[in-house]
Structures are given as structure tokens and as C-alpha cells.
Tab-separated table of C-alpha atoms in Angstrom:
chain	number	residue	atom	x	y	z
A	2	MET	CA	99.923	111.254	213.514
A	3	ALA	CA	98.864	114.234	215.611
A	4	THR	CA	101.466	116.793	216.632
A	5	ASN	CA	101.402	119.017	219.697
A	6	LYS	CA	101.148	122.741	219.021
A	7	LYS	CA	103.312	125.155	220.953
A	8	ALA	CA	101.205	127.821	222.630
A	9	ALA	CA	103.024	131.074	221.997
A	10	LEU	CA	102.281	134.616	220.997
A	11	GLY	CA	103.066	135.631	217.448
A	12	ARG	CA	102.215	132.203	215.995
A	13	GLY	CA	98.734	133.002	214.761
A	14	LEU	CA	95.297	132.912	216.296
A	15	ASP	CA	95.254	129.129	216.641
A	16	ALA	CA	98.289	129.338	218.913
A	17	LEU	CA	96.447	131.784	221.162
A	18	ILE	CA	93.022	130.139	221.006
A	19	PRO	CA	92.961	126.313	220.826
A	20	THR	CA	90.544	125.125	218.157
A	21	ASP	CA	90.845	121.378	218.729
A	22	THR	CA	87.551	121.312	220.580
A	23	VAL	CA	85.606	123.617	218.260
A	24	ARG	CA	82.266	122.124	217.239
A	25	THR	CA	79.509	123.417	215.029
A	26	GLY	CA	75.979	123.388	216.412
A	27	GLY	CA	74.976	119.780	217.089
A	28	SER	CA	77.581	118.323	214.752
A	29	SER	CA	81.148	117.086	214.930
A	30	THR	CA	81.891	118.206	211.393
A	31	ILE	CA	81.733	121.462	209.472
A	32	SER	CA	78.683	121.640	207.229
A	33	GLU	CA	78.778	123.199	203.772
A	34	ILE	CA	75.786	125.069	202.401
A	35	PRO	CA	75.209	126.834	199.063
A	36	LEU	CA	76.110	130.527	198.936
A	37	SER	CA	72.552	131.241	197.809
A	38	GLN	CA	71.375	130.291	201.303
A	39	ILE	CA	73.669	132.760	203.061
A	40	PHE	CA	72.233	136.206	203.768
A	41	ALA	CA	73.498	139.261	205.626
A	42	ASN	CA	72.136	139.683	209.142
A	43	PRO	CA	69.422	142.380	208.862
A	44	ASP	CA	69.927	143.253	212.540
A	45	GLN	CA	73.638	144.001	212.102
A	46	PRO	CA	73.949	147.686	213.100
A	47	ARG	CA	77.373	148.167	211.518
A	48	ARG	CA	77.282	149.438	207.935
A	49	GLU	CA	80.941	150.237	207.304
A	50	PHE	CA	83.823	147.880	208.136
A	51	ASP	CA	87.224	149.454	208.702
A	52	GLU	CA	89.525	146.428	208.837
A	53	GLU	CA	92.470	148.405	210.178
A	54	LYS	CA	90.385	149.865	213.008
A	55	LEU	CA	88.893	146.481	213.861
A	56	ASN	CA	92.392	144.982	214.005
A	57	GLU	CA	93.446	147.726	216.419
A	58	LEU	CA	90.475	146.894	218.633
A	59	ALA	CA	91.434	143.214	218.556
A	60	GLN	CA	94.940	144.157	219.720
A	61	GLU	CA	93.417	146.217	222.541
A	62	ALA	CA	91.427	143.158	223.592
A	63	GLY	CA	94.641	141.154	223.775
A	64	ARG	CA	96.310	143.789	225.947
A	65	LEU	CA	93.313	143.659	228.288
A	66	GLY	CA	93.788	139.934	228.769
A	67	LYS	CA	91.035	138.717	226.457
A	68	ASN	CA	92.327	135.332	225.364
A	69	THR	CA	89.317	133.541	223.926
A	70	LEU	CA	87.701	133.954	220.546
A	71	GLU	CA	84.392	134.947	222.129
A	72	SER	CA	85.900	137.587	224.429
A	73	VAL	CA	88.069	139.126	221.689
A	74	GLN	CA	85.194	139.230	219.224
A	75	GLY	CA	82.860	140.563	221.909
A	76	TYR	CA	85.277	143.346	222.814
A	77	VAL	CA	85.756	144.354	219.170
A	78	GLU	CA	82.015	144.495	218.488
A	79	ALA	CA	81.177	146.376	221.690
A	80	ALA	CA	84.066	148.837	221.341
A	81	ASP	CA	83.117	149.516	217.717
A	82	ILE	CA	79.589	150.426	218.798
A	83	ILE	CA	80.653	152.475	221.835
A	84	ASN	CA	83.256	154.456	219.883
A	85	VAL	CA	80.512	155.646	217.547
A	86	ALA	CA	77.563	155.935	219.944
A	87	LEU	CA	79.598	157.612	222.700
A	88	VAL	CA	81.994	159.444	220.405
A	89	ASP	CA	82.796	162.199	222.931
A	90	LEU	CA	84.203	159.740	225.473
A	91	GLY	CA	87.718	160.354	224.163
A	92	ASP	CA	90.663	158.047	223.531
A	93	GLY	CA	90.985	154.954	225.696
A	94	ALA	CA	87.419	155.131	227.023
A	95	THR	CA	86.415	151.737	225.637
A	96	GLN	CA	89.398	150.153	227.372
A	97	THR	CA	88.354	151.865	230.609
A	98	ILE	CA	84.808	150.528	230.264
A	99	ALA	CA	86.174	147.022	229.684
A	100	LYS	CA	88.390	147.343	232.771
A	101	LEU	CA	85.458	148.557	234.858
A	102	SER	CA	83.272	145.646	233.796
A	103	ASN	CA	86.083	143.327	234.832
A	104	ILE	CA	86.850	145.072	238.154
A	105	PHE	CA	83.207	145.001	239.222
A	106	GLY	CA	82.850	141.345	238.181
A	107	ILE	CA	80.216	141.982	235.536
A	108	GLU	CA	81.857	139.573	233.091
A	109	GLU	CA	81.331	136.789	235.613
A	110	THR	CA	77.611	136.869	234.854
A	111	MET	CA	77.550	138.008	231.209
A	112	SER	CA	79.711	138.088	228.090
A	113	THR	CA	82.343	140.741	227.380
A	114	LYS	CA	80.158	142.363	224.740
A	115	ASP	CA	77.038	142.465	226.923
A	116	ALA	CA	78.995	143.788	229.903
A	117	MET	CA	80.527	146.646	227.926
A	118	LEU	CA	77.250	147.552	226.225
A	119	SER	CA	75.488	147.555	229.615
A	120	VAL	CA	77.974	150.061	231.013
A	121	GLY	CA	77.985	152.085	227.787
A	122	SER	CA	74.174	152.214	227.748
A	123	ALA	CA	74.027	153.478	231.340
A	124	VAL	CA	76.581	156.184	230.520
A	125	ASN	CA	74.642	157.211	227.421
A	126	VAL	CA	71.284	157.474	229.198
A	127	LEU	CA	72.601	159.513	232.135
A	128	SER	CA	74.413	161.929	229.827
A	129	GLN	CA	71.118	162.489	228.024
A	130	ASN	CA	69.152	162.977	231.239
A	131	CYS	CA	71.201	165.934	232.436
A	132	THR	CA	74.189	168.114	231.588
A	133	ALA	CA	76.710	165.534	232.808
A	134	SER	CA	79.326	164.611	230.193
A	135	LYS	CA	80.074	161.037	229.229
A	136	GLN	CA	83.784	161.570	229.815
A	137	TYR	CA	83.164	162.828	233.374
A	138	LEU	CA	80.962	159.822	234.172
A	139	VAL	CA	83.520	157.281	233.007
A	140	GLU	CA	86.445	159.063	234.696
A	141	PHE	CA	84.547	159.446	237.987
A	142	THR	CA	83.577	155.761	238.019
A	143	GLN	CA	87.155	154.786	237.214
A	144	ARG	CA	88.449	156.819	240.172
A	145	MET	CA	85.866	155.168	242.424
A	146	ALA	CA	86.481	151.662	241.086
A	147	GLY	CA	88.882	150.463	243.796
A	148	VAL	CA	86.805	151.522	246.803
A	149	GLY	CA	83.488	151.007	245.025
A	150	ALA	CA	84.149	147.398	244.058
A	151	GLN	CA	85.306	146.504	247.584
A	152	ALA	CA	82.262	148.193	249.092
A	153	ASP	CA	79.903	146.346	246.702
A	154	LEU	CA	78.747	149.545	245.037
A	155	THR	CA	77.568	148.979	241.459
A	156	ILE	CA	78.585	150.851	238.348
A	157	PRO	CA	75.050	152.269	237.812
A	158	GLN	CA	75.045	153.587	241.409
A	159	LEU	CA	78.406	155.269	240.966
A	160	LEU	CA	77.432	156.696	237.586
A	161	ALA	CA	74.359	158.278	239.214
A	162	PHE	CA	76.506	159.936	241.906
A	163	GLY	CA	78.850	161.176	239.178
A	164	ALA	CA	76.028	162.529	237.024
A	165	THR	CA	74.591	164.512	239.942
A	166	LEU	CA	77.962	165.964	240.896
A	167	ASP	CA	78.917	166.938	237.326
A	168	ALA	CA	75.514	168.493	236.680
A	169	ASN	CA	76.059	170.651	239.765
A	170	GLY	CA	79.557	171.825	238.925
A	171	GLN	CA	81.753	169.587	241.106
A	172	LYS	CA	85.217	168.604	239.810
A	173	THR	CA	85.906	164.968	239.037
A	174	GLU	CA	88.951	164.397	241.233
A	175	MET	CA	87.597	166.085	244.355
A	176	SER	CA	84.172	164.481	243.943
A	177	ALA	CA	85.619	160.982	243.695
A	178	SER	CA	87.949	161.655	246.633
A	179	ALA	CA	85.085	162.876	248.851
A	180	LEU	CA	82.750	159.983	248.109
A	181	GLY	CA	85.593	157.475	248.358
A	182	LYS	CA	86.741	158.864	251.692
A	183	LEU	CA	83.215	158.813	253.126
A	184	THR	CA	82.701	155.212	251.939
A	185	MET	CA	85.862	154.063	253.734
A	186	MET	CA	84.865	155.910	256.911
A	187	LEU	CA	81.485	154.182	256.932
A	188	PHE	CA	83.211	150.814	257.144
A	189	GLN	CA	86.081	151.838	259.428
A	190	LYS	CA	84.036	153.647	262.072
A	191	PRO	CA	80.291	153.442	261.282
A	192	GLY	CA	79.242	154.184	264.881
A	193	GLU	CA	81.333	157.353	265.116
A	194	VAL	CA	80.028	158.629	261.756
A	195	ALA	CA	76.423	157.910	262.779
A	196	GLN	CA	76.817	159.761	266.089
A	197	GLN	CA	78.519	162.706	264.399
A	198	VAL	CA	75.522	163.392	262.153
A	199	GLY	CA	72.856	162.289	264.652
A	200	LEU	CA	71.843	158.917	263.188
A	201	ASP	CA	70.692	155.875	265.111
A	202	VAL	CA	73.806	153.702	265.212
A	203	GLU	CA	71.942	150.387	265.086
A	204	LYS	CA	69.719	151.359	262.165
A	205	PHE	CA	72.637	152.868	260.324
A	206	THR	CA	74.735	149.725	260.826
A	207	GLU	CA	71.864	147.549	259.570
A	208	ALA	CA	71.506	149.726	256.483
A	209	LEU	CA	75.235	149.349	255.754
A	210	LYS	CA	74.992	145.587	256.122
A	211	LYS	CA	72.132	145.554	253.625
A	212	SER	CA	74.097	147.573	251.069
A	213	THR	CA	76.685	150.301	251.043
A	214	ASN	CA	74.472	152.374	248.790
A	215	ASP	CA	71.643	152.258	251.354
A	216	GLY	CA	74.078	153.441	254.045
A	217	LEU	CA	75.259	156.332	251.871
A	218	ILE	CA	71.687	157.359	251.039
A	219	MET	CA	70.754	157.316	254.734
A	220	PHE	CA	73.793	159.432	255.595
A	221	LEU	CA	72.995	161.976	252.845
A	222	GLU	CA	69.330	162.098	253.862
A	223	ARG	CA	70.422	163.097	257.354
A	224	ILE	CA	72.671	165.878	255.985
A	225	GLN	CA	69.754	167.074	253.853
A	226	GLN	CA	67.523	167.221	256.947
A	227	LEU	CA	70.071	169.332	258.779
A	228	GLY	CA	70.171	171.870	255.971
A	229	SER	CA	73.157	173.251	254.094
A	230	LYS	CA	74.611	175.290	256.980
A	231	ASP	CA	74.254	172.722	259.774
A	232	GLY	CA	75.092	169.952	257.368
A	233	LEU	CA	78.498	171.491	256.627
A	234	ALA	CA	78.991	172.007	260.328
A	235	VAL	CA	78.642	168.286	261.115
A	236	LEU	CA	80.649	167.235	258.063
A	237	ALA	CA	83.672	169.406	258.770
A	238	PRO	CA	84.917	167.421	261.807
A	239	LEU	CA	84.893	164.224	259.771
A	240	PHE	CA	87.497	165.658	257.405
A	241	LYS	CA	89.350	168.032	259.728
A	242	ASP	CA	92.648	166.162	259.296
A	243	LEU	CA	92.623	166.923	255.545
A	244	GLY	CA	92.785	170.723	255.861
A	245	MET	CA	91.435	172.570	252.832
A	246	ASP	CA	90.798	169.328	251.008
A	247	GLY	CA	88.542	168.375	253.905
A	248	VAL	CA	86.576	171.579	253.399
A	249	ARG	CA	86.158	170.865	249.700
A	250	MET	CA	85.091	167.289	250.405
A	251	SER	CA	82.462	168.558	252.819
A	252	GLN	CA	81.136	170.837	250.064
A	253	VAL	CA	80.925	167.907	247.642
A	254	LEU	CA	78.900	165.806	250.089
A	255	ALA	CA	76.678	168.766	250.906
A	256	THR	CA	75.961	169.108	247.190
A	257	LEU	CA	74.960	165.438	246.976
A	258	ALA	CA	72.713	165.834	250.009
A	259	GLU	CA	71.062	168.915	248.525
A	260	HIS	CA	70.310	167.061	245.259
A	261	LEU	CA	69.576	163.666	246.779
A	262	ASP	CA	66.329	163.267	244.826
A	263	MET	CA	68.322	163.590	241.631
A	264	VAL	CA	70.755	160.926	242.861
A	265	LYS	CA	67.917	158.481	243.524
A	266	TRP	CA	66.257	159.147	240.164
A	267	GLU	CA	69.526	158.839	238.258
A	268	GLN	CA	70.231	155.522	239.989
A	269	GLU	CA	66.887	154.149	238.840
A	270	GLU	CA	67.544	155.326	235.278
A	271	ALA	CA	71.080	153.944	235.307
A	272	ASN	CA	69.948	150.551	236.600
A	273	LYS	CA	67.254	150.344	233.935
A	274	ALA	CA	69.629	151.297	231.125
A	275	PHE	CA	72.278	148.898	232.446
A	276	ASN	CA	69.877	145.950	232.551
A	277	GLU	CA	68.388	146.655	229.119
A	278	ALA	CA	71.824	147.300	227.550
A	279	THR	CA	70.237	148.696	224.385
A	280	SER	CA	70.820	152.458	224.540
A	281	ALA	CA	74.347	152.385	223.101
A	282	THR	CA	73.339	150.117	220.223
A	283	HIS	CA	70.275	152.256	219.515
A	284	GLU	CA	72.423	155.385	219.451
A	285	TYR	CA	74.813	153.623	217.086
A	286	GLU	CA	71.991	152.710	214.716
A	287	ILE	CA	70.682	156.287	214.719
A	288	PHE	CA	74.143	157.568	213.838
A	289	ASN	CA	74.550	155.016	211.050
A	290	ASN	CA	71.096	155.727	209.650
A	291	THR	CA	71.755	159.455	209.786
A	292	VAL	CA	75.066	159.058	207.969
A	293	GLN	CA	73.550	156.654	205.448
A	294	ALA	CA	70.630	159.007	204.885
A	295	GLY	CA	73.084	161.833	204.286
A	296	LEU	CA	75.013	159.753	201.789
A	297	ASP	CA	71.839	158.706	199.987
A	298	LYS	CA	70.700	162.313	199.878
A	299	ALA	CA	74.076	163.397	198.483
A	300	ARG	CA	73.987	160.673	195.825
A	301	LYS	CA	70.457	161.681	194.839
A	302	ARG	CA	71.475	165.332	194.544
A	303	ILE	CA	74.479	164.402	192.386
A	304	ASN	CA	72.208	162.424	190.072
A	305	GLU	CA	69.802	165.348	189.865
A	306	LEU	CA	72.638	167.744	189.030
A	307	ALA	CA	73.929	165.358	186.373
A	308	ILE	CA	70.505	165.212	184.753
A	309	GLU	CA	70.125	168.989	184.939
A	310	LEU	CA	73.568	169.512	183.425
A	311	GLY	CA	72.818	166.988	180.701
A	312	GLN	CA	69.629	168.816	179.794
A	313	LYS	CA	71.499	172.118	179.509
A	314	LEU	CA	74.286	170.630	177.401
A	315	MET	CA	72.007	168.638	175.124
A	316	PRO	CA	71.573	171.364	172.411
A	317	ILE	CA	75.323	171.998	172.310
A	318	MET	CA	76.168	168.323	172.263
A	319	SER	CA	73.596	167.704	169.526
A	320	HIS	CA	75.237	170.372	167.342
A	321	VAL	CA	78.701	169.010	168.095
A	322	MET	CA	77.600	165.467	167.373
A	323	THR	CA	75.945	166.558	164.071
A	324	SER	CA	79.060	168.466	162.917
A	325	THR	CA	81.308	165.622	163.952
A	326	SER	CA	79.134	163.139	162.100
A	327	LEU	CA	79.330	165.204	158.867
A	328	ILE	CA	83.129	165.476	159.119
A	329	LEU	CA	83.477	161.754	159.664
A	330	ARG	CA	81.256	160.956	156.698
A	331	LEU	CA	83.303	163.348	154.482
A	332	LEU	CA	86.569	161.743	155.619
A	333	ASN	CA	85.170	158.300	154.978
A	334	THR	CA	84.095	159.228	151.432
A	335	THR	CA	87.505	160.815	150.704
A	336	VAL	CA	89.368	157.719	151.840
A	337	ASP	CA	87.176	155.465	149.693
A	338	PHE	CA	87.755	157.707	146.612
A	339	ILE	CA	91.548	157.688	147.101
A	340	LYS	CA	91.593	153.914	147.514
A	341	LYS	CA	89.556	153.429	144.329
A	342	TYR	CA	91.382	155.909	142.028
A	343	GLY	CA	94.820	155.945	143.618
A	344	THR	CA	96.712	154.963	140.420
A	345	GLU	CA	94.949	157.474	138.239
A	346	ILE	CA	95.535	160.218	140.782
A	347	ALA	CA	99.240	159.367	140.885
A	348	VAL	CA	99.553	159.510	137.038
A	349	VAL	CA	97.740	162.817	136.812
A	350	THR	CA	99.858	164.230	139.630
A	351	ALA	CA	103.105	163.157	137.893
A	352	ALA	CA	101.976	164.649	134.570
A	353	PHE	CA	101.080	167.884	136.231
A	354	VAL	CA	104.472	168.092	137.955
A	355	ALA	CA	106.279	167.407	134.614
A	356	TYR	CA	104.221	170.076	132.921
A	357	LYS	CA	105.102	172.639	135.602
A	358	VAL	CA	108.801	171.794	135.252
A	359	ALA	CA	108.679	172.171	131.454
A	360	VAL	CA	106.886	175.501	131.655
A	361	ASN	CA	109.348	176.848	134.192
A	362	GLY	CA	112.271	175.703	131.974
A	363	ALA	CA	110.858	177.419	128.869
A	364	LYS	CA	110.424	180.707	130.707
A	365	GLY	CA	113.680	181.189	132.541
A	366	ASN	CA	116.121	178.399	131.675
A	367	ALA	CA	116.855	178.892	127.807
A	368	PRO	CA	120.630	179.613	128.172
A	369	VAL	CA	121.051	176.536	130.304
A	370	LEU	CA	119.228	174.471	127.672
A	371	SER	CA	121.551	175.866	124.936
A	372	ILE	CA	124.643	175.012	126.935
A	373	ASN	CA	123.337	171.530	127.527
A	374	ILE	CA	122.803	170.981	123.768
A	375	ASP	CA	126.371	172.214	122.939
A	376	LEU	CA	127.788	169.862	125.551
A	377	ILE	CA	125.879	166.954	124.100
A	378	VAL	CA	127.165	167.759	120.517
A	379	GLU	CA	130.784	167.968	121.701
A	380	ALA	CA	130.398	164.743	123.603
A	381	ASP	CA	129.160	163.001	120.470
A	382	LYS	CA	132.212	164.221	118.532
A	383	VAL	CA	134.599	162.899	121.167
A	384	GLU	CA	132.805	159.575	121.212
A	385	GLN	CA	133.064	159.297	117.395
A	386	ASN	CA	136.836	160.057	117.464
A	387	VAL	CA	137.362	157.439	120.155
A	388	GLU	CA	135.506	154.846	118.103
A	389	VAL	CA	137.579	155.675	114.896
A	390	GLY	CA	140.847	155.436	116.829
A	391	SER	CA	139.833	152.143	118.373
A	392	ARG	CA	138.990	150.659	114.937
A	393	SER	CA	142.404	151.774	113.389
A	394	ALA	CA	144.256	150.102	116.236
A	395	GLU	CA	142.302	146.894	115.789
A	396	LEU	CA	143.031	146.883	112.012
A	397	LYS	CA	146.805	147.226	112.517
A	398	LEU	CA	146.818	144.373	115.020
A	399	PHE	CA	144.940	142.177	112.566
A	400	VAL	CA	147.372	142.897	109.661
A	401	ASN	CA	150.400	142.137	111.840
């Protein structure tokens, strides 16, 4: 009779992930195959398995709301790759990437693993294209996530803005604040913004309807046309209510306008890397192969040193082994001789000891020997008197 399972945390994986409907490919039963037919996946990039670390990643997946076997496994595999390939991201970066993929709805069209590797690959490529750091790119995109997701900006587009700003010395917080503020203004008062910078309101509005990114590019192109000085002049009124922060935001946007070609190129590169989703895995494989090659090289060198040392020690060891062999043979012969003539050896030894005692007695113990003889004579006399007395007593008893 079937029993109902209580779904609760802390009761094992089957309590968290129902397995009643699990099916193997095309079959309603689990198939058994010989172990000889099971082989390791040659395309598996991971070479070392740290169970403790993988368990920690699985717990992270649970805290992020991953509640299916596929999503948990996907998070663990992707995070394991990203932590190695993008090692300078810092603590918590993989969780941030997972959150971003969820906020921007990427996991609605692809798996957790593919979504994270797509974002990680875009970050990796942009950091290689310029001096932008991976940590800056992820932090900038995280700060822009709320406004960016609502404005239908994509992660690759935001990463490209971040890469351009970091490569040109703009701070993360102020850069995200400036771009976020401008994005909100474009939706709140697009006509006023267009008039302020001298754009055709209708064309600008159409561009915004097409995509927020197109509207931003059009706005920045206009600032670029005005030049750095006039561009700052038209930007300042837009942020006048923010005081000094408004001035800094104007400088950030002027920097983007000045390097707009870089923004466009970085967006193309980011989109390509995001769609291919292979850069992070490739970086991971390079790292693993490099480490493995180093280990193999170290092992080879150790073997070479062992052989070299063995060659140097061979004459000494040969002499030691020869001497040891002779000693062992001598000991073996001695033991066999003692076993065979043990009794004879004991008799000879006893005779020799008796002889030494006798010789020592003759040399220095003559008075003692004389005293011993006198004592023996006196003892014999006493014994004879005792025997005579005993016989007289017996005779008297017999007569009576």
C-alpha cells in the first residue's frame, strides 16, 4: 500500500524533489548494464571533485530557490566552472550571476546551467577585450538590474556599458547611478530630454519604443556630436537637482558619449559570447589542462630525480648489499654449526670451566683446602662415635 510522503526540508532530497514521476529514457523501469559498458565522459571539463565544495554549492542553490534536481545540478556545475574560470570575481559572484539570470528572465528560455554560463562567458570575453575587471562588470550589472530589467535592457548590453566605463576610469557606483537615472528619465519625460539635447522628439520616441538600448545610443550619439564641452552643458540641467552628484553623473555620460564606438563594439562582443556560452567553459578547460600539465611535469621531474639519485647511490648500495650478504651468510653458518654440535660444545665448555676452577684453587686456595680436609676428618670421627653409642643403647635394650 502506497504511503504519502511529507514534503519538508531536512528529510532528504526525495522530500525536496519528488521522484515518483522519474522515468528513464523511453522506459518505465530502471535498466541495468554491465560496468564494462560504462565510461567516463571525455568531454567532462572537471578533473578534480571536491565533495565538500560541491555540497556547499548545492546549499547555495537551495538558498537561491532552486528546488528541482535539474536546477540544483545545473547551478552546481555552472558555479564550479565559473569559480575557476572567473577566479577573480570574488566571493558570492556566482550567486550574483544566478540572481541576474533570474531577474532578467534568462532562465525562462534556457536551463540554470546554460543561463549562468552565458552570463559568465560574456563577462569573461569583455574582461579580456579591455582593462575592465570581471568584478566591476558583475557589480555594475547588479546595480543596474532593477532599472535595466524593467527597461528591457539585456545583460550583454549592460556589461558593455560597464566595460567601457571601467576601462575609462569611472567608479562603479556613480556609473550605475548615472546610467540608471538617465534610463528612468527617458521613460518619464522622453520629449523633454529630447528637446534638451536637440533631438527630434518623434524619432527619439520611436527609437525608445523599439528598444531602450536604441534610445540610449541615440541620446549618446547626440552628446558626442555636440562635443565634450557643449555636451556637458546640455547634460547639466538634466541633473541640476542632484547637486555635485549631478555633475559627476554628467561626466559619466559624457565619457560614454566620447567612447560610444567602444560601447557598440563591446555590445556586439558581449552578445556573441552570451549566445555561444562557451568562453567560461573554455577558460575552465585551459586552467585544468595547465594545472594537469604542471602536475604531470612535476611527477616526471620527481621520477627523473629518483632515477638520478638511484644511479648515484648504486655503488654504495652495492657495497652495502655485498657486506650485508657476507654477514648474513656467516651468521647462518654459525647458527647451523651450533645446532649440530650443541651438546659437544656444552661438554667442552663445562670441562674448561672445571679446569679453570681447579687451577685457581691450586694456586691460591691451599689453606682453605687443608681446613676443609680437617673438618671432614673430624666429622667422620663424630659420626663414628654416634654410631657406637647408638649400637650400645640398642644392645642394652635387647638384653633387658
